[in-house]
Structure formats: C-alpha cells, structure tokens
Short mmCIF file of C-alpha atoms in Angstrom, two decimals:
data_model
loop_
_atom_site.label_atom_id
_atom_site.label_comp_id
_atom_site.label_asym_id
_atom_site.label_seq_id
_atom_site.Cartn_x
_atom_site.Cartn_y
_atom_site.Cartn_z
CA UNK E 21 22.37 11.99 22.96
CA UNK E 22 25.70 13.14 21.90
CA UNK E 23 26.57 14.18 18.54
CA UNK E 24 29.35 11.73 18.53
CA UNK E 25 26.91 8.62 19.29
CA UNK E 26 24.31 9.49 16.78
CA UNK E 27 27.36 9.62 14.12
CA UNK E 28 28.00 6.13 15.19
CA UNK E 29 24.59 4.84 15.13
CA UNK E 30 24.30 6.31 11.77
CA UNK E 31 27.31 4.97 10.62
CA UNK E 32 26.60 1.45 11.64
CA UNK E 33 23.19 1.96 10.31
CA UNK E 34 24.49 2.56 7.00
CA UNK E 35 27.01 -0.05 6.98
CA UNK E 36 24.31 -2.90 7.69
CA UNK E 37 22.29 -1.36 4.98
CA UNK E 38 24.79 -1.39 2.47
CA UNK E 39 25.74 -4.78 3.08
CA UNK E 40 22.33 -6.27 2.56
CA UNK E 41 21.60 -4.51 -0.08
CA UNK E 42 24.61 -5.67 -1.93
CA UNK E 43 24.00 -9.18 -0.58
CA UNK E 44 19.83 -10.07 -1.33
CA UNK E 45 19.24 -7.64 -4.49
CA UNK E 46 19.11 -9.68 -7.53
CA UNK E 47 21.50 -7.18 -10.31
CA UNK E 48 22.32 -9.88 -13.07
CA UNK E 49 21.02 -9.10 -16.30
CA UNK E 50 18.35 -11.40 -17.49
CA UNK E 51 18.06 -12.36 -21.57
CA UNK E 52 15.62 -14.07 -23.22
CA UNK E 53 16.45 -17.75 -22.91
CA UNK E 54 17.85 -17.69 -19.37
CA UNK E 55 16.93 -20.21 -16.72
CA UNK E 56 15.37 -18.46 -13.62
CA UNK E 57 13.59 -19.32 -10.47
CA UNK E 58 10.98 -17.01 -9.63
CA UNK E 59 8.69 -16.61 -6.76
CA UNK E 60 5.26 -14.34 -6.77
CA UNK E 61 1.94 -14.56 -6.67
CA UNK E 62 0.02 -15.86 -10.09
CA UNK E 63 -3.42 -14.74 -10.83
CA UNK E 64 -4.15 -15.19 -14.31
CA UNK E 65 -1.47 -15.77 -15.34
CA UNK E 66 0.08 -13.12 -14.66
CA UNK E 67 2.11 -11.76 -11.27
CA UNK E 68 4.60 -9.14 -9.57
CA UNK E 69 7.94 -10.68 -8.73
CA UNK E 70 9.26 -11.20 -5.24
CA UNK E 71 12.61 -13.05 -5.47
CA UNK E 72 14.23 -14.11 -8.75
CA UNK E 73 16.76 -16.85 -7.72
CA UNK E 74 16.57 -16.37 -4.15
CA UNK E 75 17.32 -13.03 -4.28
CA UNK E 76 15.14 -9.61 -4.40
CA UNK E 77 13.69 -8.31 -7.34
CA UNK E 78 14.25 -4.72 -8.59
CA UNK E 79 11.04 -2.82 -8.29
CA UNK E 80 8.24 -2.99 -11.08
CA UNK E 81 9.01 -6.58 -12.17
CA UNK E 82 6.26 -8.63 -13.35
CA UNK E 83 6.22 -12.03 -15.18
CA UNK E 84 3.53 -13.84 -17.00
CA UNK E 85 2.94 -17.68 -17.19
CA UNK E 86 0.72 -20.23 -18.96
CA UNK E 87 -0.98 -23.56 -17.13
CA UNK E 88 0.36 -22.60 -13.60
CA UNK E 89 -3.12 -22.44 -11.24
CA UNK E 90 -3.64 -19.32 -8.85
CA UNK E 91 -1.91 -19.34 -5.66
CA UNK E 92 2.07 -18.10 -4.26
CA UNK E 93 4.03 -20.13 -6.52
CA UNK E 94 7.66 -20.99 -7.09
CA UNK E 95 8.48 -21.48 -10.89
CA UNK E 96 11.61 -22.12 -12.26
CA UNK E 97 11.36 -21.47 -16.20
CA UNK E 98 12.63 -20.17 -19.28
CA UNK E 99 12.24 -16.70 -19.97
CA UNK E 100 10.93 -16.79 -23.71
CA UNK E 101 9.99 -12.94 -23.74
CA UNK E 102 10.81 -9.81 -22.24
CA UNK E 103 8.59 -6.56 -22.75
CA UNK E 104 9.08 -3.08 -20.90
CA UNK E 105 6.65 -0.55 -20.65
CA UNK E 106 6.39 2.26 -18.15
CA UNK E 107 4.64 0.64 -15.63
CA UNK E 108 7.66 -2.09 -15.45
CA UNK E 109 9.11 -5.28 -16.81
CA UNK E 110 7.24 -8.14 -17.54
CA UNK E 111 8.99 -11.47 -18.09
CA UNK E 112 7.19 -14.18 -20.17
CA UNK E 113 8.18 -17.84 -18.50
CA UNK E 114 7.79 -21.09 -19.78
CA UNK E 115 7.34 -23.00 -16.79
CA UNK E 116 9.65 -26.08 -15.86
CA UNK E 117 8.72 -26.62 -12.31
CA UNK E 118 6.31 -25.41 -10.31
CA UNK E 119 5.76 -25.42 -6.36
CA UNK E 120 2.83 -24.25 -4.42
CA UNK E 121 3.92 -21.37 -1.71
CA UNK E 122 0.38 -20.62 -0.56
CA UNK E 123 -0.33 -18.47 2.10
CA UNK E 124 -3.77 -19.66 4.16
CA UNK E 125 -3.92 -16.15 5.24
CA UNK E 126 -4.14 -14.51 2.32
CA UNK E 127 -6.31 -17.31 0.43
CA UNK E 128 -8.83 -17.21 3.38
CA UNK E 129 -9.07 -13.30 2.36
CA UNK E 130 -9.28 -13.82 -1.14
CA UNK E 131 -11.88 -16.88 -0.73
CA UNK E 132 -14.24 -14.26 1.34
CA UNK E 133 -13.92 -11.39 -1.22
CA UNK E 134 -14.23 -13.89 -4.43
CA UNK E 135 -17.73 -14.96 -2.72
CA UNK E 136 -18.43 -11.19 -1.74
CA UNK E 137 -18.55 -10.05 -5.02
CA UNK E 138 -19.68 -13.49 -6.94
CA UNK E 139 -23.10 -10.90 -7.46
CA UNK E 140 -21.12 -7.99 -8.91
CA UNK E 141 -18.77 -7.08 -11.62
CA UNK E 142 -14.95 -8.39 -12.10
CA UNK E 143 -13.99 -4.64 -11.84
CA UNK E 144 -15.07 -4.76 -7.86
CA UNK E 145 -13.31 -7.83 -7.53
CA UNK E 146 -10.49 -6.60 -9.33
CA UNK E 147 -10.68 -3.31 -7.22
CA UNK E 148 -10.65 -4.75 -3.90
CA UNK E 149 -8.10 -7.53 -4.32
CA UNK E 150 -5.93 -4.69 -4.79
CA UNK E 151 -7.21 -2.61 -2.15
CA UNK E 152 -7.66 -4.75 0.61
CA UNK E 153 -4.79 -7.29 -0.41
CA UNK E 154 -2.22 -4.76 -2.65
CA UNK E 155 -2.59 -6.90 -5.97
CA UNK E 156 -2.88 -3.38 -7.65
CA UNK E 157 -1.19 -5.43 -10.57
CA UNK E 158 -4.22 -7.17 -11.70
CA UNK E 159 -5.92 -3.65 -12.43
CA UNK E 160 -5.75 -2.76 -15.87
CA UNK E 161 -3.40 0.20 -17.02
CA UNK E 162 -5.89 2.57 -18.28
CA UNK E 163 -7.88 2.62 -14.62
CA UNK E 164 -3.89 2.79 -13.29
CA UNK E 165 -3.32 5.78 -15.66
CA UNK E 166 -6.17 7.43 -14.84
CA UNK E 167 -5.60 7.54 -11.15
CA UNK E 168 -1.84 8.03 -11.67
CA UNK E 169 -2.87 11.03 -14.00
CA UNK E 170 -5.66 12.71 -11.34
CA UNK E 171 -2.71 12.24 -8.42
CA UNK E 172 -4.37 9.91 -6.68
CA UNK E 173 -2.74 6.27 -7.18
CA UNK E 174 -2.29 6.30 -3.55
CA UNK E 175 -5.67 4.91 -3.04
CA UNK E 176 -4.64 1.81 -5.10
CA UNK E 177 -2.11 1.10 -1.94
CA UNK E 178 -2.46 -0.42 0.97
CA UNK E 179 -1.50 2.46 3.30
CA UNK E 180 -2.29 4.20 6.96
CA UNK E 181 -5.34 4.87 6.17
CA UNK E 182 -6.47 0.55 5.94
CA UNK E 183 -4.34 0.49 9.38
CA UNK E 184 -5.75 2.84 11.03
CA UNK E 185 -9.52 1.43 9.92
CA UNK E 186 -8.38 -1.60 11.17
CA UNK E 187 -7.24 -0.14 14.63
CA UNK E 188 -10.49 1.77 15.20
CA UNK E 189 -12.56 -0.58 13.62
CA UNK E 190 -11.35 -3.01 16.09
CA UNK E 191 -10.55 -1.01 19.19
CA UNK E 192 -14.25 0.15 18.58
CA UNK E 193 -16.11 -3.47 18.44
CA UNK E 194 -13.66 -4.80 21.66
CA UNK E 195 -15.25 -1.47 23.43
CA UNK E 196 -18.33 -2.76 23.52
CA UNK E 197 -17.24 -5.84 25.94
CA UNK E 198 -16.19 -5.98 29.54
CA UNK E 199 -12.17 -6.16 29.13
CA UNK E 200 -9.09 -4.18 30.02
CA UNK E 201 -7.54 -1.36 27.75
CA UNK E 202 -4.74 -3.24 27.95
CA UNK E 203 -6.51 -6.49 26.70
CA UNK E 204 -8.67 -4.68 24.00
CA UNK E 205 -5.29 -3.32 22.49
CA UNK E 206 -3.58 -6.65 22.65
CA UNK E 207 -6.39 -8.17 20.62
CA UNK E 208 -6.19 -5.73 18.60
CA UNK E 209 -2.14 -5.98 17.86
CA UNK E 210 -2.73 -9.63 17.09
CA UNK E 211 -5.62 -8.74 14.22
CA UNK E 212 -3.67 -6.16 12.77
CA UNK E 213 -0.74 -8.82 12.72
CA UNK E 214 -2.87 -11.08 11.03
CA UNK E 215 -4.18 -9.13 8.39
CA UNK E 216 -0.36 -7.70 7.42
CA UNK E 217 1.29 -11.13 7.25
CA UNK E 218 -1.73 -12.66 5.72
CA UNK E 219 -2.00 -9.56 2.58
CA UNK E 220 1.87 -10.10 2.42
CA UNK E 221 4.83 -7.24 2.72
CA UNK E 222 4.74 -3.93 0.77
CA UNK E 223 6.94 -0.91 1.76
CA UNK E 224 3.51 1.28 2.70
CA UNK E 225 1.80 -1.38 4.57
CA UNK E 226 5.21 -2.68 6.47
CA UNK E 227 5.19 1.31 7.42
CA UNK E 228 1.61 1.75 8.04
CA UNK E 229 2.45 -1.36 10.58
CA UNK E 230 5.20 -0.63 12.34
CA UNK E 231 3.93 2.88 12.81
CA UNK E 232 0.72 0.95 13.87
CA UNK E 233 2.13 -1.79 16.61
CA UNK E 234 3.93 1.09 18.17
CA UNK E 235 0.96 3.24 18.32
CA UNK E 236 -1.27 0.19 19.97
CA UNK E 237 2.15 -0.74 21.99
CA UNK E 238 2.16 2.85 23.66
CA UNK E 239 -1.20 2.28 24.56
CA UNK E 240 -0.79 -1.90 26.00
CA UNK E 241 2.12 -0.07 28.04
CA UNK E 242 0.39 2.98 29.35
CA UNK E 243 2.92 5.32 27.54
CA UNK E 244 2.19 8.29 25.20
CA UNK E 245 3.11 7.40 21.37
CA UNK E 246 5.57 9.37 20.01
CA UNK E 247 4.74 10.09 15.76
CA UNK E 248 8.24 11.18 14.90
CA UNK E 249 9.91 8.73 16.55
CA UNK E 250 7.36 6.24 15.26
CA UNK E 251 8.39 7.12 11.95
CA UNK E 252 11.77 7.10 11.86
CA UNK E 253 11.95 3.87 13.89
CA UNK E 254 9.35 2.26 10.70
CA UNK E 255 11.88 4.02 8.17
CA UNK E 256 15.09 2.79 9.73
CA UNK E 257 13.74 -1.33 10.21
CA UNK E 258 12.05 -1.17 6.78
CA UNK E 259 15.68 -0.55 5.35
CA UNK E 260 17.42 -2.64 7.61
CA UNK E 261 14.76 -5.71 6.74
CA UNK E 262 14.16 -5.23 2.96
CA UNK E 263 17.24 -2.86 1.80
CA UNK E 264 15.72 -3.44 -1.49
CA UNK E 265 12.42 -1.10 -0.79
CA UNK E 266 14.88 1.48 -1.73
CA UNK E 267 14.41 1.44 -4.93
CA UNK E 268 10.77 1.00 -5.33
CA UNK E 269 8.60 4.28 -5.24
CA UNK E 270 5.85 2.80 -2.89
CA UNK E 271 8.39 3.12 -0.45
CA UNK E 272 9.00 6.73 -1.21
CA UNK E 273 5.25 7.18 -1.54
CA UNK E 274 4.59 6.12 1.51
CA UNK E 275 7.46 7.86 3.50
CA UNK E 276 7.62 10.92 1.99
CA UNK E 277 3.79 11.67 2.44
CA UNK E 278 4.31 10.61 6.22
CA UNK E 279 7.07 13.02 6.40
CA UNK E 280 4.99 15.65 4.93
CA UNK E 281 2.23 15.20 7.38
CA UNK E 282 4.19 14.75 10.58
CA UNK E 283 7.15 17.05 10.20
CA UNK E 284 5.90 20.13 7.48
CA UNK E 285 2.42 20.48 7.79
CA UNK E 286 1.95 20.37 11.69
CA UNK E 287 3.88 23.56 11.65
CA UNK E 288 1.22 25.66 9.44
CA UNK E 289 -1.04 26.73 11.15
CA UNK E 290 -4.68 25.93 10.72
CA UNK E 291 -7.43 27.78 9.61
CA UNK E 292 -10.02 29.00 12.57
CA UNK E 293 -10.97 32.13 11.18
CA UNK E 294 -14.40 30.68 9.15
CA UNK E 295 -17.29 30.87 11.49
CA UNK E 296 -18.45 27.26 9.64
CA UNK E 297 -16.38 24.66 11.16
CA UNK E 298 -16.76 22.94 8.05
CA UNK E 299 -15.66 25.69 6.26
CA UNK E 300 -12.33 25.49 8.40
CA UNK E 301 -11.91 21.61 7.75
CA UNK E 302 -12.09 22.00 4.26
CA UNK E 303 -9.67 24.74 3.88
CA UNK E 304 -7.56 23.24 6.24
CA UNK E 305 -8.07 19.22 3.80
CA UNK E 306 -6.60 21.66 0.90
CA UNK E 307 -3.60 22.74 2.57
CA UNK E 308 -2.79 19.09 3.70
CA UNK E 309 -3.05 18.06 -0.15
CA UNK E 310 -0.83 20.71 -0.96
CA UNK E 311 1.62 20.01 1.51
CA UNK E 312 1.70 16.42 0.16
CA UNK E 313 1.56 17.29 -3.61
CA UNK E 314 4.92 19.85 -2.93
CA UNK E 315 6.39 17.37 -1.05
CA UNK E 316 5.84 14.50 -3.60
CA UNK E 317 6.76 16.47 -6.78
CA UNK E 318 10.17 15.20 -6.53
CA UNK E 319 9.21 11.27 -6.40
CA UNK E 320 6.56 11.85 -9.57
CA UNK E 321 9.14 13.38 -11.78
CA UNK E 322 11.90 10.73 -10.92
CA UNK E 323 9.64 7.89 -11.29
CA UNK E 324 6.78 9.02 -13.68
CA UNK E 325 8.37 11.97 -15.17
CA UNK E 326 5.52 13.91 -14.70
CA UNK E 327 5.06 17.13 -11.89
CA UNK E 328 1.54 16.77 -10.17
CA UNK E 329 -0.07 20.53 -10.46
CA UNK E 330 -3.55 20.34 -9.62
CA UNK E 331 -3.76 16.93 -8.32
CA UNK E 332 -4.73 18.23 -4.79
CA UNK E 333 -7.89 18.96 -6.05
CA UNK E 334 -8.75 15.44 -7.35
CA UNK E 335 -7.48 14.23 -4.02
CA UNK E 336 -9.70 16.81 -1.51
CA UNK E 337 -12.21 15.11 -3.85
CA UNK E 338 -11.56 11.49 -4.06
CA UNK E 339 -10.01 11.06 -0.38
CA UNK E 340 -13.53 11.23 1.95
CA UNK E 341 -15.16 9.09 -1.18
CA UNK E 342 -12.26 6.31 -1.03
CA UNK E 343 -12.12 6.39 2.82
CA UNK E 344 -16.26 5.41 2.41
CA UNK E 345 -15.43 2.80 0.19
CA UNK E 346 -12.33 1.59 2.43
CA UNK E 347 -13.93 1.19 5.67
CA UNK E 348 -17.04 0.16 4.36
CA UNK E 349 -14.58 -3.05 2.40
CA UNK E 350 -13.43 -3.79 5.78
CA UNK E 351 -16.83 -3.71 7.31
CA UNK E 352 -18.20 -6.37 4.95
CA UNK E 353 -15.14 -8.61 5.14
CA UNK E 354 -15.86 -9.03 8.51
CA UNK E 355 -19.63 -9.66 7.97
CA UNK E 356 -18.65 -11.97 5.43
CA UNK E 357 -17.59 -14.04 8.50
CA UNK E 358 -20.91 -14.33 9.42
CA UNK E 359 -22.52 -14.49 5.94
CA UNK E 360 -23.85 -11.30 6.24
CA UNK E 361 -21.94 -9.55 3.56
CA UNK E 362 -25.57 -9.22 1.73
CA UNK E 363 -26.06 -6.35 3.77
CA UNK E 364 -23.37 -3.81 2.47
CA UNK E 365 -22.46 -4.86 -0.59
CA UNK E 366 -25.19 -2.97 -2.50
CA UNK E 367 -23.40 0.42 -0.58
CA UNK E 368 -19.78 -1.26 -1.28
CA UNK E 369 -20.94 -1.23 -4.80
CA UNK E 370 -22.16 1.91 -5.35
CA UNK E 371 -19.57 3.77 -3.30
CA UNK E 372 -17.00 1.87 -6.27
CA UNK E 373 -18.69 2.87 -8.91
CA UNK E 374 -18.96 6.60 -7.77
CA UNK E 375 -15.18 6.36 -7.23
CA UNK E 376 -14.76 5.16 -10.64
CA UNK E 377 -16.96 8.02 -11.91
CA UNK E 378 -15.92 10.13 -10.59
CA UNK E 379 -11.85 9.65 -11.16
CA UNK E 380 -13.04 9.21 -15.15
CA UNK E 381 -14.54 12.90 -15.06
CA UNK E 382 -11.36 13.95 -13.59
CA UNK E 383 -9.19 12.66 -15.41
CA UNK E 384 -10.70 14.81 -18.22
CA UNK E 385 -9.75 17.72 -16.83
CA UNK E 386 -6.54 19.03 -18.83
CA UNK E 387 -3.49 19.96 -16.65
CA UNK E 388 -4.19 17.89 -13.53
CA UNK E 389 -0.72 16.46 -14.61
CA UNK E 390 2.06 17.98 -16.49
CA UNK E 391 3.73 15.12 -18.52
CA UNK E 392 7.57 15.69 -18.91
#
C-alpha cells in the first residue's frame, strides 16, 4: 500500500473519530441540584455510569441511589451530592423516574453466580461479579488499592486471558463430538458472542473480542490469523465505535499491554540456555512482566501518579494463581448449568482466598509502588 493511501485512510480515520467524539461525549459541567438522566447498572445502590443524558460518560463516573432495585436502570434525578476521590466521581441522585433496562444475559449470569456462592462469603461473590461480569466497582477500595499497589489490578478486568479460556474451554468440549472444524469454531464464535454482549462493553473485553472473533474467523475460513493486524483492526473499531474509550485507562491498559506483548517482546529473544525447561519458562514469565511493567509506566503515572517498580514480581506471582482461579470460575459457571457447581466450588474457594492472601502479603512489601 502506498504511502499516499495510508495518509488518507489515516486521515479519514481521524476525522470520523473526532467527530464522534465531539458528538456522544457528555462535557457539560454537572452541579449539585441539576436534573440528569442517567443510565448504569445499580447494585446496592450504587453503580458506574454509562450515558448521562444520552450521551457518554467521562471515565471513572459513578453515582449512588436510594430505593431503586438491582438491575440496568434508567434514572432521571436530582443530583443532591457530588464527592471525588481518586478512584472517580460519584454522583448522589435522588431518583425521579426510574425505568428497568435489564439485560437477560447478564441477569441469567448473575442469577447462576448469586446461587454459586449462596454457601460462601460476599467477598467471592463480590470477586467474581467483577471478574466474570467487570462490576470491579462493587469491590471495596482497600482490596482495589491493594491490587492497584502490588501492579496487578489487571486481574480485576475482564481481559484476553477470560477470552481466550472461553475459546479453549469451548473449542476443547466441541472436540470431543463428531463435527467439522469449521462447525466447532462457529459454535464457538456464537458463545463467545454471548458471553460479551451478555457481561456488557468495556474497552479490554471489546479488545479481547474483536481480537478473539478474528482469531476463531481465521480458523471458520481456513486462513492463518494475523496478531498485528488483529490488533490494530480491534484498536481502530474500538475508537471508531466508542470514541469515548479514549479517555478511560482500561482502554490504555488493555492496548498498551497487547502492544507490549505482540510488537516489543516477540523481538527478545528467549531464554534456552537452562537445562530445566522450567527454569527457561520462568525466566522467560519475568521478562514478559518486565516488558509490560516498562511499557505501562507511562499509563500508571498519568492516571495513578504512581511508577510501578517491582510490580513484575507480584505479577510472575499472582498471574498462574489468578489464571487457576479464572478458568476454574468459568468451569463452574458452566456446571452450574447442570447443578453441578457443588463440585468445584470448594477449589473456586480456596484458589480466592489464596489470591487474596497472598496479594495482602504483598502488598506489605515496601517499594512495590513508588507513589508520586
């Protein structure tokens, strides 16, 4: 492709971008006192902001409501307080009118995780609403802090890593019966699908998707799936469909510890020289974290104002333990199907509460993060 036609694809690119953003992004100041519509989730009260009078939210803006039942809801209210703190905004609504917005998807999911854990503590209900479904808002800011602090708040997303459990979970299970690659990837495009619009849109998991369908795609069509342009393609759509991700640093998160992966540390060569293969993989797990800790310096000072310096050692740590944890959710969401969630949850459990320990020790350690 000529230089001269990827100027104008950029260029028209840009131009759409622009325009959107301008156009859905909600800017007006809001005062205590105003009249707004807002739509989000509610879960006790309390909820993350999608839209605030049919238009976008800024990132990091929560509200908080009395008397309005669980569920998507659209509230138009009075804002009566606003407080600001540094994981956000929160506004405090009195509610006017209220409207039910309810996706089935999502409640199914939440019905089969509420009677997963109706044996166990609110902290591993808590834990995997926001893991499997990204409510990471209804975890309380100390456990936020403390994973933010080890470098590790990743986990708390919804990210490649649920996608690609997904995928292989899937792919895996369809093996075992007499169909067609082509058919066992097609099912398995359509689950995926499912799960996404049912948990709702987030800049890592719209990624984590796109990435995703064009992986199983390349596969349905016989035709070798290409990473980089994989990436770039999720990048430019995510911006082009939600212009407003730009601002939010899950969407930097996400991207920027893609790019890392694909693009800087593919190049460095990897350590053979142990005779211990699992010597090698270890070395090798350290100098991905690094890679992804240099790489994400940047987005922790401009958003947290703090630089990451020994966080890749909480996360060569923590990774293989919340990858356990993660595919072994999945698992008993799909058992739960069946009503035989009984017979993982006691290793669901314990695998959370050895994350949990374990990210509490750390985040004793002095100097995993330098606060600015």
């Amino acid at each position: 492709m000529k230089r001269i036609e990827i100027g104008a694809i950029i260029l028209v690119f840009a131009s759409i971008f622009f325009l959107r953003l301008n156009y859905i992004t909600f800017r007006e100041r809001v005062e205590v006192g105003d009249i707004v519509q807002i739509v989000g989730r509610v879960d006790a009260g309390r909820g993350k902001v999608e839209t605030i009078n049919n238009k976008y939210s800024i990132p990091n803006i929560y509200f908080s409501v009395d008397r309005v039942e669980d569920g998507e809801k659209i509230i138009l209210g009075e804002i009566t307080k606003i407080k600001t703190s540094k994981w956000g905004t929160t506004y405090y609504l009195k509610a006017e009118e209220v409207q039910s917005k309810d996706n089935r998807l999502r409640v199914f999911f939440r019905n089969r995780i509420e009677r997963m854990t109706k044996d166990y503590s609110i902290g591993l209900l808590v834990f995997l609403k926001a893991t499997l479904l990204g409510e990471g808002y209804l975890l309380d800011d100390e456990l936020k802090d403390m994973f933010r602090y080890t470098g590790t708040a990743h986990i708390l997303v919804i990210s490649g890593l649920h996608i690609g459990v997904i995928i292989s979970g899937i792919t895996y299970m369809l093996l075992k019966l007499k169909i067609s690659k082509r058919e066992r990837y097609i099912l398995t495009l359509l689950v995926l699908t499912l799960y996404v619009f049912g948990i709702g849109k987030s800049p890592s998991v719209f990624r984590a998707y796109i990435m995703g369908s064009i992986y199983i795609l390349s596969n349905i069509l016989y035709e070798k799936a290409d990473v980089k342009k994989s990436f770039f393609v999720a990048f430019i759509i995510s911006l082009l469909v939600y212009p407003a991700w730009i601002y939010t640093v899950s969407f930097w998160m996400s991207y920027v510890a893609v790019f890392s992966i694909v693009f800087i540390y593919e190049k460095i060569p990897k350590v053979k020289k142990f005779r211990t293969e699992f010597i090698n993989t270890i070395c090798n797990t350290i100098t991905l974290s690094l890679t992804i800790q240099l790489c994400m310096t940047p987005i922790f000072y401009i958003f947290f104002k703090n630089i990451p310096i020994f966080s890749f050692f909480s996360n060569v740590i923590l990774i293989p333990i919340a990858s356990v944890f993660i595919v072994i959710s999945f698992l008993t969401l799909f058992l739960s199907n069946l009503y035989l969630e009984f017979l993982t949850m006691p290793i669901l459990n314990i695998s959370y509460l050895v994350l949990i320990k374990i990210i509490g020790i750390l985040n004793e350690i002095p100097y995993l993060t330098f606060e600015l």
